[in-house]
Short mmCIF file of C-alpha atoms in Angstrom, two decimals:
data_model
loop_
_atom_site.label_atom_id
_atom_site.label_comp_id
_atom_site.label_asym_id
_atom_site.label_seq_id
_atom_site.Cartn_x
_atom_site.Cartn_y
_atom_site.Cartn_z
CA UNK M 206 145.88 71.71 82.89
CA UNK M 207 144.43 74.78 81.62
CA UNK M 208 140.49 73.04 81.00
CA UNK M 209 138.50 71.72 83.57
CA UNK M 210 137.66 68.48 83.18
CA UNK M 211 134.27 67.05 84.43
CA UNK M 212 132.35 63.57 84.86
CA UNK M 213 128.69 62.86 84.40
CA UNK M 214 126.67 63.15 87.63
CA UNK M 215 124.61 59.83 87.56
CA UNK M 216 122.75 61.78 90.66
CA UNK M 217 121.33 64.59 89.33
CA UNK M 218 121.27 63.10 85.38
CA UNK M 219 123.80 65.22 84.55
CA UNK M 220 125.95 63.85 81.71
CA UNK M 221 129.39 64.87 81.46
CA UNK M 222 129.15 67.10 78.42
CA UNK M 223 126.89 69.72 80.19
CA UNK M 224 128.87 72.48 81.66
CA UNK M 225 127.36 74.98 84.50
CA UNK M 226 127.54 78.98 83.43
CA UNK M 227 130.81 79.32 85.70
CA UNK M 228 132.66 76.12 83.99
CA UNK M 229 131.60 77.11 80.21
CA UNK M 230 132.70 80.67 80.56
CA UNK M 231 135.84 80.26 81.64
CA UNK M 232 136.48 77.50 79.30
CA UNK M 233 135.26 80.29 76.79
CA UNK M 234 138.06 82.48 77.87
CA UNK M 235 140.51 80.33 77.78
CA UNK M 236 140.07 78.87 74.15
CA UNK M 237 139.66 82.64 72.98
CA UNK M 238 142.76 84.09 74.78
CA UNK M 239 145.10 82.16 72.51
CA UNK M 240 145.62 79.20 73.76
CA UNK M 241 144.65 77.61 71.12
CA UNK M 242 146.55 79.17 67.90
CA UNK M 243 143.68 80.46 65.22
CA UNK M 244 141.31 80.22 67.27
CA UNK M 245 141.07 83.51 68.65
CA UNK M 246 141.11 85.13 64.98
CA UNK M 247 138.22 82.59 64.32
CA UNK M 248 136.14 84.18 66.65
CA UNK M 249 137.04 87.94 65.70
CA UNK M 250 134.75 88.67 63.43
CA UNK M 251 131.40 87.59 65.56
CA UNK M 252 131.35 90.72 67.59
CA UNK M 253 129.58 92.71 64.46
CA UNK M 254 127.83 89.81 63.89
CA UNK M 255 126.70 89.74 67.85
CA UNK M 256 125.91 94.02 67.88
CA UNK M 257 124.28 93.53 64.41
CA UNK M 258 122.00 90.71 65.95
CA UNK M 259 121.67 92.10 69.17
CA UNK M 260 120.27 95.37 67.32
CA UNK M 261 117.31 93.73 65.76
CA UNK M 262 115.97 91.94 68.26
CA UNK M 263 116.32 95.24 70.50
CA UNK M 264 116.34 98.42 68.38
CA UNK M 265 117.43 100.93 69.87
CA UNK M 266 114.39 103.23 69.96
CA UNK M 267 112.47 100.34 71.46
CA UNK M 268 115.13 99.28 73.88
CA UNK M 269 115.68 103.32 75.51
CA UNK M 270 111.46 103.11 75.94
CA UNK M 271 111.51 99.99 77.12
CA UNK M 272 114.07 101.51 79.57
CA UNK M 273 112.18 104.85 80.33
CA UNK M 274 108.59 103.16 81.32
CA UNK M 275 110.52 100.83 83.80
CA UNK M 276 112.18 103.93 85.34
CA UNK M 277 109.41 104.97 85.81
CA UNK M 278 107.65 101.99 87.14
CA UNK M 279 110.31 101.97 89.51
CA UNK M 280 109.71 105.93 90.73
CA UNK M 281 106.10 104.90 91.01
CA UNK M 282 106.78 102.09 93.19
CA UNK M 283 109.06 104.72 95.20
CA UNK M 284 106.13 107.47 95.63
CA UNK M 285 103.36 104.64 96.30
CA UNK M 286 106.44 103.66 99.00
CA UNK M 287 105.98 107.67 100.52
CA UNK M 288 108.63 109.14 98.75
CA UNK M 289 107.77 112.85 98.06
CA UNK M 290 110.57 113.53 96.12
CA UNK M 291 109.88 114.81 92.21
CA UNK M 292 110.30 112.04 89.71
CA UNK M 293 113.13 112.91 88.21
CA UNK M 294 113.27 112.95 84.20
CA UNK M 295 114.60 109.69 82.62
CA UNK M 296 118.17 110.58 81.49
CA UNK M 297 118.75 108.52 78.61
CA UNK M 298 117.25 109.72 75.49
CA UNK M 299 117.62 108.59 71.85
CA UNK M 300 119.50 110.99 70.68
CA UNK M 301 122.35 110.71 73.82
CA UNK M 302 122.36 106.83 73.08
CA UNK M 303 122.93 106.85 69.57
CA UNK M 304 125.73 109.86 69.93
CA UNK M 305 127.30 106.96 72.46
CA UNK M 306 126.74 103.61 70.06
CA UNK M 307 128.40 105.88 67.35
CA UNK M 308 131.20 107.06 69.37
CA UNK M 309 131.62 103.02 70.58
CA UNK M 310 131.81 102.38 67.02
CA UNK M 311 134.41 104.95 65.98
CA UNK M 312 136.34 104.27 68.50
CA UNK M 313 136.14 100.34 67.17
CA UNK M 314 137.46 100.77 64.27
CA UNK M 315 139.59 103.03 65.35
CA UNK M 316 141.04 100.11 67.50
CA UNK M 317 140.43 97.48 64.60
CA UNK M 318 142.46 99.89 62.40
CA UNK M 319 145.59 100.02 65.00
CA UNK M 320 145.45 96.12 65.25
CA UNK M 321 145.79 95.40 61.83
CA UNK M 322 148.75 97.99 61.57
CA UNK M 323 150.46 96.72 63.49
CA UNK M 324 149.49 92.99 62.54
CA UNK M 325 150.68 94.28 59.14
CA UNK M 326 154.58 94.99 60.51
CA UNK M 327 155.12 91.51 61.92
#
């Protein structure tokens, strides 16, 4: 009773194997949280694999500009609107993000390391 179950909608085309965003992300929780035994220590490993990915298809240089011009944009679109206000300075730089992502990671394997301790005792 856990998993949904769905039929195809002859309606709309829909065959029964498609789930909606809602449906397959729950689903996804579900079969991660344990449920199913292995399964969740399957899936441990793919959040490196996710940042690493994630990281060169969006450096992070690239991603904080990307950032910056659309603040930007957006203060543009606020003055053109009659705001008189100064711009204010874009508060993320480089430097501030990557002292974050390495804190994130520190704290990671930090967390990693307490896991398998105590994984270790059982």
């Amino acid at each position: 009773g856990l998993l949904p179950s769905k039929k195809a909608d002859k309606e709309k085309g829909s065959p029964a194997y498609i789930w909606d965003t809602r449906q397959s992300s729950g689903i996804g929780m579900v079969l991660s949280s344990g449920v199913v035994p292995g399964l969740a220590e399957l899936g441990m490993g793919y959040g490196i694999l996710k940042r690493e990915r994630m990281l060169q298809a969006h450096p992070l240089e690239q991603f904080i500009d990307e950032a910056a011009e659309e603040w930007y944009k957006y203060c543009d679109l606020l003055r053109d609107a009659g705001d008189s206000r100064p711009i204010p300075k874009y508060p993320y730089t480089h430097d501030f993000v990557r002292e974050l992502c390495g804190r994130n990671d520190r704290e990671g394997a930090e967390d990693m390391q307490r896991l398998q301790a105590e994984r270790s005792k059982v």
